XYZ file of C-alpha atoms in Angstrom:
719
model
C -5.452 -84.589 -39.837
C -2.923 -82.286 -41.170
C -5.185 -80.934 -43.417
C -7.532 -80.331 -40.541
C -4.964 -79.056 -38.259
C -3.679 -76.714 -40.827
C -7.384 -75.880 -41.724
C -8.132 -75.142 -37.904
C -4.907 -72.766 -37.270
C -5.122 -71.209 -41.093
C -7.207 -68.419 -40.211
C -5.222 -67.492 -37.171
C -2.067 -68.044 -39.303
C -3.494 -65.768 -41.680
C -4.434 -63.052 -39.159
C -0.846 -63.114 -37.792
C 0.155 -62.788 -41.403
C -2.072 -59.638 -41.911
C -0.410 -58.013 -38.881
C 3.062 -59.221 -39.521
C 3.012 -57.747 -42.941
C 0.451 -55.362 -42.628
C -0.429 -53.685 -39.584
C 3.182 -54.176 -37.679
C 5.163 -51.962 -40.170
C 2.474 -49.570 -39.957
C 2.739 -49.284 -35.855
C 6.325 -49.314 -36.120
C 6.008 -46.507 -38.462
C 3.350 -44.815 -36.415
C 5.907 -45.044 -32.951
C 8.881 -43.637 -35.042
C 6.663 -40.526 -35.939
C 5.611 -40.105 -32.527
C 9.289 -40.020 -31.651
C 9.841 -37.698 -34.302
C 6.896 -35.412 -33.499
C 8.152 -35.492 -29.810
C 11.514 -34.344 -30.882
C 10.401 -31.490 -33.755
C 8.172 -29.941 -30.746
C 10.861 -30.258 -27.873
C 13.412 -28.430 -30.392
C 10.763 -25.942 -31.080
C 10.725 -25.413 -27.193
C 6.775 -26.379 -27.506
C 7.351 -28.793 -23.983
C 3.335 -29.143 -23.769
C 2.970 -30.423 -27.405
C 6.587 -32.417 -26.944
C 5.165 -34.104 -23.743
C 1.890 -35.418 -25.183
C 3.914 -36.951 -28.020
C 6.738 -38.476 -25.397
C 3.954 -39.940 -23.328
C 1.763 -41.620 -26.146
C 5.506 -43.311 -27.080
C 5.130 -46.762 -26.009
C 8.685 -47.750 -26.143
C 9.612 -44.450 -23.982
C 10.788 -46.604 -20.910
C 13.494 -48.008 -23.053
C 14.428 -44.840 -24.416
C 17.087 -43.253 -22.475
C 17.568 -40.150 -25.102
C 13.515 -39.784 -24.921
C 13.297 -40.222 -21.277
C 15.795 -37.156 -20.777
C 13.742 -34.960 -22.802
C 10.577 -36.233 -21.810
C 11.867 -35.251 -18.222
C 13.031 -31.714 -19.231
C 9.368 -31.213 -21.018
C 7.871 -32.219 -17.296
C 10.175 -29.762 -15.369
C 9.177 -27.057 -17.901
C 5.673 -27.648 -17.451
C 5.592 -27.965 -13.552
C 5.419 -31.300 -13.241
C 8.795 -31.883 -10.657
C 8.037 -35.488 -9.341
C 7.360 -36.877 -12.603
C 10.655 -35.074 -14.151
C 12.640 -36.929 -11.154
C 10.974 -40.478 -12.172
C 11.669 -40.110 -15.798
C 15.332 -39.091 -14.948
C 16.072 -41.923 -12.576
C 14.505 -44.398 -15.628
C 17.166 -43.027 -18.073
C 19.938 -43.384 -15.339
C 18.700 -46.975 -14.906
C 18.856 -47.450 -18.757
C 22.547 -46.456 -18.416
C 21.946 -42.476 -19.793
C 25.159 -40.529 -19.431
C 23.461 -37.138 -20.430
C 24.468 -34.790 -18.050
C 21.378 -33.382 -17.693
C 19.379 -36.024 -15.869
C 21.633 -34.267 -12.812
C 20.812 -31.089 -13.337
C 16.994 -31.336 -13.952
C 16.658 -33.425 -11.060
C 18.322 -30.792 -8.847
C 15.960 -28.265 -10.432
C 12.940 -30.353 -9.577
C 13.844 -30.917 -6.058
C 14.861 -27.230 -5.700
C 11.307 -26.445 -7.132
C 9.823 -29.033 -4.535
C 11.526 -27.318 -1.868
C 13.577 -30.212 -0.980
C 16.923 -28.054 -1.147
C 19.044 -30.810 0.441
C 18.672 -33.537 -2.086
C 18.482 -30.648 -4.893
C 22.460 -29.723 -3.477
C 23.410 -33.214 -3.697
C 22.626 -33.591 -7.698
C 23.663 -30.219 -8.388
C 27.002 -31.219 -6.877
C 26.786 -34.768 -9.368
C 26.287 -32.513 -12.184
C 28.976 -30.266 -11.203
C 31.793 -33.211 -11.036
C 30.602 -33.438 -15.021
C 31.506 -30.081 -16.243
C 34.677 -28.361 -16.679
C 35.711 -26.646 -13.840
C 36.402 -23.179 -13.216
C 33.910 -22.339 -16.080
C 31.023 -20.063 -16.257
C 28.789 -22.579 -16.102
C 30.549 -24.435 -12.992
C 30.523 -21.177 -10.824
C 26.700 -20.751 -11.961
C 26.231 -24.413 -10.606
C 28.324 -23.624 -7.248
C 25.843 -20.284 -6.821
C 23.022 -22.805 -7.224
C 24.293 -24.901 -4.449
C 24.911 -22.137 -1.945
C 21.618 -20.600 -2.830
C 20.016 -24.306 -1.846
C 22.097 -23.782 1.720
C 20.473 -20.354 1.902
C 16.977 -21.441 1.049
C 17.199 -24.286 3.629
C 17.990 -21.516 5.972
C 14.850 -19.679 5.701
C 12.426 -22.085 4.583
C 10.298 -21.354 7.557
C 10.769 -18.088 7.792
C 7.448 -15.593 8.422
C 5.522 -14.995 5.378
C 4.827 -11.511 4.442
C 1.328 -12.672 2.802
C 0.025 -14.756 0.643
C 0.092 -14.803 -3.016
C -2.360 -15.594 -6.227
C -2.154 -15.931 -9.623
C -4.154 -12.938 -11.497
C -5.951 -15.922 -13.284
C -6.646 -16.537 -16.951
C -8.523 -12.955 -17.276
C -4.887 -11.385 -17.318
C -2.729 -14.223 -17.662
C -2.002 -16.224 -21.050
C 0.047 -19.192 -21.672
C 2.722 -16.700 -23.220
C 4.486 -13.926 -20.832
C 2.714 -11.186 -18.902
C 5.684 -8.706 -17.655
C 6.745 -5.200 -15.976
C 3.275 -4.657 -13.993
C 2.442 -1.210 -13.704
C -0.322 0.365 -11.611
C -2.334 3.170 -13.226
C -1.585 6.491 -10.763
C -5.031 7.839 -11.664
C -7.456 5.027 -11.815
C -7.977 2.377 -8.865
C -8.394 -1.124 -10.162
C -6.414 -0.487 -13.871
C -3.153 -2.105 -14.396
C -0.411 -1.727 -17.361
C 1.712 -4.634 -18.453
C 3.615 -5.901 -21.319
C 2.898 -9.237 -23.005
C 4.112 -11.251 -26.188
C 0.999 -13.077 -26.490
C -0.769 -13.924 -29.964
C -2.781 -10.534 -29.968
C 0.610 -9.015 -30.915
C 0.395 -5.732 -33.557
C 3.269 -7.496 -35.528
C 2.174 -10.659 -35.574
C 4.342 -13.572 -35.532
C 8.250 -12.692 -36.216
C 10.984 -14.526 -36.529
C 13.399 -14.032 -33.708
C 17.238 -12.784 -34.817
C 19.019 -14.391 -32.027
C 17.101 -18.075 -32.413
C 15.911 -18.156 -35.472
C 12.646 -19.269 -33.635
C 8.802 -17.629 -34.684
C 7.523 -15.539 -32.004
C 5.520 -12.979 -31.138
C 6.335 -9.439 -30.340
C 6.001 -7.724 -26.777
C 2.855 -4.936 -26.875
C 1.652 -2.808 -23.748
C -2.311 -4.022 -22.766
C -4.125 -2.516 -19.924
C -6.506 -4.191 -17.966
C -9.386 -2.839 -15.658
C -11.040 -4.772 -12.719
C -8.318 -7.352 -13.083
C -9.212 -8.977 -9.617
C -12.842 -9.551 -10.664
C -14.519 -11.709 -13.858
C -15.723 -8.242 -15.237
C -11.873 -7.597 -16.171
C -11.398 -5.565 -19.362
C -8.593 -5.926 -21.490
C -7.439 -3.422 -23.621
C -4.270 -2.798 -26.365
C -2.641 0.628 -26.422
C -3.033 2.478 -29.504
C -0.596 1.720 -32.253
C 1.028 5.125 -31.698
C 2.750 3.053 -28.656
C 2.274 -0.322 -30.070
C 3.957 -1.069 -33.370
C 5.125 -4.346 -35.290
C 8.234 -4.271 -33.017
C 8.572 -4.920 -29.448
C 7.681 -2.467 -26.573
C 7.733 -3.087 -23.095
C 6.474 -0.693 -20.382
C 8.749 0.256 -17.768
C 6.581 2.770 -15.608
C 4.423 5.755 -15.681
C 4.815 9.276 -14.104
C 3.347 9.616 -10.453
C 0.611 11.729 -12.217
C -0.442 9.440 -14.806
C 0.372 12.002 -17.623
C 3.440 10.436 -18.710
C 4.279 6.491 -19.929
C 7.862 4.867 -19.989
C 8.608 2.180 -22.698
C 11.020 0.808 -24.432
C 10.765 -0.200 -28.291
C 13.067 -2.103 -30.380
C 14.210 0.073 -33.145
C 14.242 -1.291 -37.123
C 17.937 -1.699 -36.545
C 17.484 -4.065 -33.456
C 18.719 -1.402 -31.372
C 16.601 0.083 -28.729
C 15.306 3.288 -27.929
C 13.561 4.431 -24.613
C 10.545 6.554 -25.297
C 7.856 8.499 -23.410
C 4.692 9.563 -24.404
C 2.255 12.586 -23.123
C -0.040 9.509 -22.180
C -3.314 9.046 -23.506
C -5.538 5.769 -24.641
C -7.179 7.418 -27.181
C -5.206 7.389 -30.978
C -3.479 10.534 -30.703
C -1.011 12.091 -33.338
C 2.564 10.745 -33.495
C 3.906 14.240 -32.054
C 3.138 12.689 -28.656
C 5.910 10.057 -28.621
C 9.328 11.289 -28.188
C 12.551 10.107 -27.059
C 13.674 10.477 -23.403
C 15.999 12.424 -23.111
C 18.616 11.965 -19.863
C 21.031 10.282 -18.713
C 19.460 6.644 -18.723
C 20.737 5.095 -22.192
C 19.431 1.523 -23.348
C 22.943 1.314 -25.329
C 24.960 1.653 -22.040
C 23.034 -1.302 -20.562
C 20.520 1.061 -18.712
C 17.444 -0.807 -17.874
C 14.012 -0.450 -16.046
C 13.021 2.815 -15.015
C 11.220 3.984 -11.782
C 10.290 7.429 -11.836
C 10.237 8.474 -7.996
C 9.023 11.901 -9.275
C 9.308 13.975 -11.707
C 12.980 14.752 -11.330
C 14.425 11.730 -9.734
C 14.492 8.542 -11.059
C 16.138 4.868 -10.346
C 16.989 2.430 -13.020
C 19.047 -0.624 -13.169
C 22.434 -0.726 -15.382
C 24.884 -2.978 -16.451
C 27.458 0.341 -17.170
C 31.115 0.287 -15.915
C 31.935 1.145 -12.690
C 29.110 -0.963 -10.856
C 29.775 -3.928 -8.550
C 29.151 -6.700 -11.443
C 26.310 -7.394 -13.221
C 23.324 -4.981 -12.999
C 23.197 -2.532 -10.516
C 20.550 0.087 -9.322
C 21.642 3.462 -9.580
C 19.772 6.881 -9.194
C 19.632 10.195 -11.206
C 18.381 13.480 -10.398
C 17.494 16.599 -12.297
C 17.655 20.066 -10.773
C 16.204 23.250 -12.633
C 16.164 21.306 -15.975
C 19.521 20.169 -15.671
C 20.730 15.947 -15.516
C 23.219 15.027 -12.589
C 25.332 12.180 -13.361
C 24.037 8.756 -12.272
C 24.447 7.694 -8.991
C 25.152 4.075 -7.732
C 23.142 3.017 -4.518
C 25.730 1.441 -3.098
C 27.198 -1.967 -1.857
C 24.234 -2.582 0.700
C 22.117 -2.860 -2.114
C 23.738 -4.084 -4.713
C 25.904 -6.889 -5.495
C 28.381 -9.058 -7.595
C 25.147 -10.478 -9.405
C 22.330 -8.891 -11.298
C 20.021 -6.292 -9.024
C 17.030 -5.141 -10.780
C 13.464 -4.061 -11.317
C 13.825 -1.015 -8.358
C 10.766 0.114 -6.838
C 10.481 2.769 -4.050
C 7.639 3.529 -1.675
C 6.419 7.123 -1.756
C 7.781 7.901 1.483
C 11.127 7.021 0.312
C 12.543 5.008 3.163
C 11.646 1.293 1.572
C 13.307 -0.043 -1.786
C 11.989 -3.457 -3.208
C 13.738 -4.639 -6.117
C 15.093 -8.035 -7.651
C 18.037 -9.877 -7.421
C 19.833 -13.166 -8.250
C 22.593 -12.988 -5.620
C 23.748 -15.859 -3.362
C 20.732 -14.760 -1.178
C 17.969 -16.022 -3.617
C 16.017 -19.144 -3.438
C 17.174 -19.716 -7.397
C 16.782 -17.007 -10.105
C 16.039 -13.727 -9.386
C 14.036 -12.970 -6.015
C 12.337 -9.816 -4.521
C 14.066 -8.080 -1.989
C 13.199 -5.134 0.322
C 15.558 -2.928 2.613
C 14.363 0.302 4.764
C 16.421 3.496 5.060
C 17.007 4.703 8.550
C 19.519 7.057 10.044
C 22.053 4.438 9.893
C 21.621 3.930 6.121
C 20.359 1.140 4.304
C 19.554 -2.058 5.965
C 20.446 -5.844 5.020
C 18.356 -6.591 2.452
C 15.670 -8.614 3.302
C 14.592 -12.017 1.135
C 10.680 -11.675 0.624
C 10.815 -15.769 0.550
C 7.985 -18.069 0.193
C 5.460 -17.744 -1.206
C 6.834 -14.775 -3.003
C 9.941 -16.144 -4.387
C 10.259 -19.496 -5.820
C 12.880 -21.987 -7.513
C 12.121 -19.408 -10.701
C 12.173 -15.925 -11.403
C 10.270 -13.274 -9.606
C 10.536 -9.443 -10.771
C 8.761 -6.133 -11.552
C 7.557 -5.810 -7.958
C 4.791 -2.909 -7.398
C 3.081 -2.078 -4.707
C -0.506 -0.480 -4.583
C -1.184 3.030 -3.777
C -2.933 2.166 -0.438
C -0.131 -0.144 0.506
C -2.140 -3.601 1.012
C -1.142 -5.604 -1.633
C 1.541 -5.855 -4.746
C 1.716 -7.150 -8.093
C 4.924 -8.823 -9.697
C 5.865 -11.326 -12.411
C 6.840 -14.854 -12.022
C 8.008 -17.709 -14.477
C 7.167 -20.174 -11.862
C 5.789 -23.734 -13.612
C 2.613 -23.614 -11.809
C 1.260 -20.523 -13.720
C -0.382 -20.143 -17.539
C 2.950 -20.436 -19.187
C 5.813 -18.236 -19.367
C 5.929 -15.399 -17.262
C 2.617 -14.307 -15.441
C 1.375 -11.813 -13.090
C 0.861 -12.572 -9.471
C -0.627 -10.516 -6.215
C 0.206 -10.289 -3.190
C -1.672 -9.490 -0.423
C 0.072 -8.632 2.672
C -0.121 -9.446 6.159
C 0.843 -6.035 7.366
C -0.110 -2.974 5.629
C 3.359 -0.772 3.691
C 2.637 2.289 5.606
C 5.870 4.068 3.986
C 3.399 4.755 0.878
C 1.515 7.296 3.031
C 4.791 9.215 4.442
C 5.831 12.589 3.783
C 8.781 11.929 0.911
C 12.039 12.068 2.039
C 15.184 11.055 0.240
C 17.779 11.611 2.610
C 19.426 8.222 1.109
C 20.525 10.514 -1.464
C 23.034 12.353 0.512
C 24.314 8.694 2.047
C 24.603 7.968 -1.751
C 26.836 10.785 -2.617
C 29.438 9.492 -0.143
C 28.732 5.779 -0.968
C 28.400 6.010 -4.711
C 32.353 5.062 -5.141
C 32.325 1.155 -5.880
C 33.825 -0.670 -3.112
C 32.865 2.084 -0.626
C 30.894 1.433 2.509
C 28.523 2.961 4.487
C 29.554 5.744 6.758
C 29.602 4.324 10.620
C 27.980 7.885 11.665
C 25.066 9.051 10.429
C 25.693 12.927 11.803
C 25.924 13.965 8.408
C 22.662 12.390 7.151
C 20.879 13.967 10.294
C 21.994 17.182 9.181
C 20.669 17.385 5.695
C 17.749 18.986 4.992
C 14.339 16.892 4.771
C 13.297 16.486 1.272
C 9.479 17.139 0.377
C 8.115 16.537 -3.209
C 5.429 18.710 -4.192
C 3.211 17.940 -7.073
C -0.088 20.017 -9.007
C -3.539 18.619 -8.262
C -4.927 17.728 -11.339
C -8.667 17.917 -12.171
C -10.902 17.214 -15.361
C -14.138 18.515 -13.542
C -14.963 20.392 -10.600
C -15.742 17.407 -8.660
C -11.844 16.215 -9.023
C -10.435 19.515 -7.639
C -11.419 17.714 -4.166
C -11.430 13.958 -5.442
C -9.403 11.250 -3.860
C -6.336 11.559 -6.239
C -6.004 15.110 -4.595
C -6.667 14.982 -1.059
C -3.943 12.419 -0.600
C -1.585 15.054 -2.017
C -3.468 17.851 0.074
C -2.975 15.670 3.305
C 0.578 15.696 2.679
C 0.953 19.347 1.974
C -1.468 19.936 5.501
C 0.902 17.446 7.313
C 3.871 18.727 6.224
C 2.930 22.592 7.256
C 1.928 21.391 10.622
C 5.415 20.259 11.185
C 7.224 23.586 9.713
C 4.272 26.227 10.641
C 6.678 29.166 9.494
C 6.367 27.884 6.027
C 3.217 28.548 3.536
C 1.673 27.267 0.577
C 0.962 29.339 -2.576
C -2.263 27.839 -4.746
C -2.308 28.513 -8.246
C -5.226 27.434 -10.758
C -4.748 26.859 -14.366
C -7.660 25.900 -17.007
C -7.873 25.090 -20.603
C -8.642 27.586 -22.648
C -12.516 27.723 -23.056
C -12.564 30.987 -25.402
C -13.834 32.902 -22.220
C -10.735 34.461 -20.758
C -12.953 36.170 -18.339
C -14.740 33.057 -17.191
C -11.679 31.058 -16.997
C -10.032 33.471 -14.566
C -13.052 33.465 -12.237
C -13.525 29.908 -12.287
C -10.340 29.333 -11.927
C -9.798 31.323 -8.622
C -13.030 29.715 -7.357
C -11.427 26.317 -7.822
C -8.500 27.720 -6.204
C -10.403 28.925 -3.113
C -12.016 25.311 -2.663
C -8.324 24.176 -2.112
C -7.495 27.037 -0.090
C -10.787 26.142 2.205
C -9.730 22.729 2.337
C -6.507 23.701 3.873
C -7.984 26.033 6.255
C -10.434 23.626 7.698
C -7.498 20.874 8.232
C -5.877 23.455 10.523
C -3.611 25.523 8.258
C -3.763 29.133 9.116
C -5.300 31.666 6.441
C -2.500 33.832 6.626
C -0.105 30.834 5.560
C -2.241 30.192 2.239
C -1.855 32.355 -0.868
C -4.504 31.939 -3.539
C -3.395 32.819 -7.529
C -5.320 32.058 -10.461
C -4.271 32.415 -13.950
C -6.848 30.810 -15.927
C -6.222 29.985 -19.625
C -3.412 32.873 -19.602
C -0.236 30.647 -19.493
C -1.151 26.915 -20.614
C 1.087 24.136 -20.694
C 0.264 22.946 -24.120
C -1.596 24.132 -26.923
C -4.917 22.809 -27.255
C -4.829 23.104 -31.203
C -1.672 20.982 -31.730
C -3.290 17.888 -29.655
C -6.021 16.155 -31.812
C -7.244 14.866 -28.685
C -8.580 17.190 -26.239
C -7.607 14.753 -23.433
C -3.713 15.415 -23.274
C -4.517 19.083 -23.201
C -6.992 18.869 -20.354
C -4.597 16.711 -18.258
C -1.738 19.179 -18.487
C -3.530 22.463 -18.281
C -6.453 21.699 -15.903
C -4.333 21.666 -12.648
C -3.999 23.448 -9.491
C -0.157 24.519 -8.816
C 1.111 24.146 -5.184
C 3.956 26.196 -4.347
C 5.609 25.837 -0.711
C 7.510 28.883 0.283
C 10.202 27.919 2.507
C 11.950 30.783 4.820
C 15.893 30.771 4.672
C 17.668 28.175 6.267
C 14.626 26.050 6.001
C 15.248 22.493 7.323
C 13.158 21.605 4.264
C 13.905 21.068 1.127
C 10.783 21.221 -1.429
C 10.947 19.778 -4.855
C 8.444 20.780 -7.287
C 7.131 18.754 -9.870
C 7.557 19.642 -13.109
C 5.622 18.498 -16.057
C 7.215 16.361 -18.915
C 5.915 17.563 -22.093
C 6.691 16.958 -25.688
C 8.478 19.920 -27.425
C 6.217 19.798 -30.243
C 2.844 20.686 -28.303
C 4.714 22.575 -25.617
C 3.275 26.194 -25.128
C 5.890 28.631 -25.000
C 3.758 30.921 -22.325
C 4.306 28.090 -20.002
C 7.847 28.257 -19.992
C 7.388 31.887 -19.327
C 5.282 31.477 -16.363
C 7.653 28.750 -14.624
C 10.382 31.642 -15.301
C 8.611 34.432 -13.581
C 8.070 31.972 -10.688
C 11.959 32.342 -10.194
C 13.691 35.644 -9.261
C 12.549 38.693 -10.409
C 10.026 39.664 -11.983
C 7.289 42.816 -12.797
C 3.351 42.895 -13.154
C 0.645 45.453 -13.451
C -2.265 45.663 -10.982
C -5.100 47.199 -12.962
C -8.233 46.029 -11.194
C -10.200 44.571 -8.279
C -13.565 43.000 -8.469
C -15.781 40.977 -5.860
C -17.643 39.093 -8.950
C -16.879 38.216 -12.219
C -15.093 40.719 -13.987
C -15.931 41.393 -17.449
C -13.164 42.957 -19.797
C -11.365 42.725 -23.222
C -7.811 43.010 -21.130
C -8.349 39.509 -19.809
C -7.191 38.367 -23.429
C -4.339 40.355 -23.387
C -1.571 38.404 -25.023
C 0.498 38.655 -21.872
C -1.483 37.189 -19.654
C -3.733 38.129 -17.050
C -3.823 36.208 -13.264
C -6.358 36.908 -10.487
C -4.792 37.329 -6.957
C -6.995 36.468 -3.902
C -5.799 38.601 -0.377
C -6.360 35.640 2.249
C -8.192 38.702 4.394
C -10.043 39.881 1.848
C -13.349 39.444 -0.242
C -11.847 40.988 -3.630
C -10.107 40.047 -6.599
C -7.300 41.619 -8.002
C -6.252 41.529 -11.463
C -2.668 41.543 -12.487
C -1.255 41.636 -16.219
C 1.809 40.148 -17.584
C 5.031 38.890 -16.294
C 7.932 41.359 -17.212
C 11.741 40.464 -16.718
C 12.731 44.028 -16.670
C 11.165 47.426 -15.250
C 11.705 48.717 -18.691
C 9.321 46.159 -20.224
C 6.795 46.488 -17.461
C 6.905 50.150 -17.622
C 6.279 50.279 -21.684
C 3.247 47.752 -20.985
C 2.158 50.110 -18.285
C 2.225 53.297 -20.599
C 0.164 51.441 -23.225
C -3.054 50.966 -20.439
C -5.536 53.459 -20.530
C -5.319 56.173 -17.376
C -8.776 56.683 -17.754
C -10.071 53.208 -18.011
C -7.486 51.647 -15.287
C -7.028 54.922 -13.067
C -4.977 52.773 -9.955
C -3.228 50.830 -12.113
C 0.393 49.952 -10.718
C 3.545 48.056 -11.544
C 4.341 45.249 -8.572
C 7.736 43.775 -8.091
C 7.639 39.949 -7.357
C 10.694 37.710 -6.175
C 10.368 34.040 -6.515
C 6.440 34.354 -7.012
C 5.896 36.236 -4.008
C 4.728 40.271 -3.929
C 7.503 42.569 -2.148
C 6.049 45.480 -0.692
C 7.563 48.861 -1.741
C 9.208 49.144 1.886
C 10.518 45.867 1.379
C 12.381 46.348 -1.979
C 15.543 48.162 -0.927
C 16.554 44.531 0.912
C 16.666 42.798 -2.489
C 18.718 45.208 -4.448
C 21.708 43.960 -4.027
C 20.812 40.441 -5.671
C 18.341 42.341 -8.018
C 19.818 45.336 -9.525
C 17.064 46.070 -11.908
C 15.314 47.391 -8.623
C 17.214 50.314 -8.757
C 15.171 51.630 -11.799
C 12.016 50.577 -10.004
C 13.204 52.555 -6.808
C 14.272 55.649 -8.976
C 11.085 55.736 -11.016
C 8.050 54.296 -9.098
C 9.108 54.946 -5.331
C 11.314 57.970 -5.939
C 9.134 59.373 -8.231
């Protein structure tokens, strides 16, 4: 019987023995390896992979340390309810890890349960050192929860969608910037695995990561999106963050980490082609990265917003403006305590009209992290900033807010866990269109800011001084590639602003000056330039402007902005040289202050003839009239090195041909004497002040200010 009993049970005993002596150690070893792998990926902050291992660890419910780590992973991947459950299990296992309270609080905050979030933040606070930077941060979180509870049910500004996998990746996508010249095109920076420099070790953390590069994406709202990485002239093996693009689309602003780990702010005469390195140069301005300056936003060619940690602010990052007048930079000015706080205020964006500012702040009035705020300017100064609230802002960080040209939607970045990973780009569809995108630019806040830039100073109670200040109008050229572009959508928007402004100020007028890329046929360049300029004049006239308020001029290729021969790609030369300048001429004591855009050009490719042209449009200059024609004027003189332009009197059908732009009467007379009296019998020296011809009978009025006119009076009028 004993034998039978033994015989009956022997196979089972043998199987158990096999499991005991062979299988069980293997299972135990396997589970240890699972936990070891989970902890390895947890330490590397690869939370998705770590969580997969924690989920297969069968002793997780009894391992209080692993439960806390698992909960942290769940928070990081957006599983907030699961995080709360894991932390409760860790607490039940007598864990004393204070991270339980912190991540439970953050999870409740993400779930918009601000009441319970505040309770767990207080539990966490009770276990850390008081009067420390960490305790200050937790107190701030508690106050943010109280604020969030109050605005939880506020009106929504619109609805938000993730831009999707055609744009976003498991890496970070940040700093979205709209293309100013192409609808449905967007630029951004990303540290995805397409990085030019590949995987590199981060100096601060010692962890491997990809460097940020600049990308573009076309048709980003459709399945037909086209993603491209910008050329290696811009993207290098180091990190590059796009900052902005100038309003005309000609200059890109970005920062680059250098070999010594310092960072420089660079600009590039923008082209997506692989042009020469000479197109990239350092942005020389008061905006300096090493002073803590970030987030450049060009309002126009001469006025910039940026954020900075520089001394003299209200605390953390503040938003500043800096202006350039006649080529000279002013001092950066703080926007004041209505916008800036004791916390970090960053990523400024201003609407085209200059009346609304959007920015990110991690102040007490945020839902957690950085939130997007807006403020509008009126006669009473900047309004109290408004939190855009849900669904724009979340428990996470929202930044890089940019509004589309038509004011119907915006793009921004957010690290909310519901995304693809890291920071994703999101689109906000406004319920109400942002109409200030279409307003005539008016930067009256500059005048207020001058009185409030001193730290601690508040806005004036009275707005009388603001009302008395001049209204500002920012004016920029019309750019074209082909004749169709002259009255294309981008230029029509600019022309509408000019038309509306001149209707408000009927005693002002506009001067149109056409330019073209050198086509080696100067006579044709001049003729087609004046014809294009006439098309613009006809448009303005057909939209209500009187013909005598429109002056027409064309220079063809006489005064190019850049050397075509020094640019490997003709795209850059065409962008800068093919344009029609619009100068607004204002009478004395005008209530309007006009800022004409100046073009950012690398010194290596800048043509001195362009500076000669700009100089002659200010102050006194002399020019020589030599011929008139109603058709194409063919003559070798159109190739004259002093440059030839065409004037079109508004009430005439003829074109007047003018030679040179001379600073003094002496140099003009010298050029005049070289002309053949038989070939050009009607040649005559003309006087121009600020680009406007002065008739002989009016010259005497300007002698006191421009004494060189005495020579003109003596030898031309008095002869």
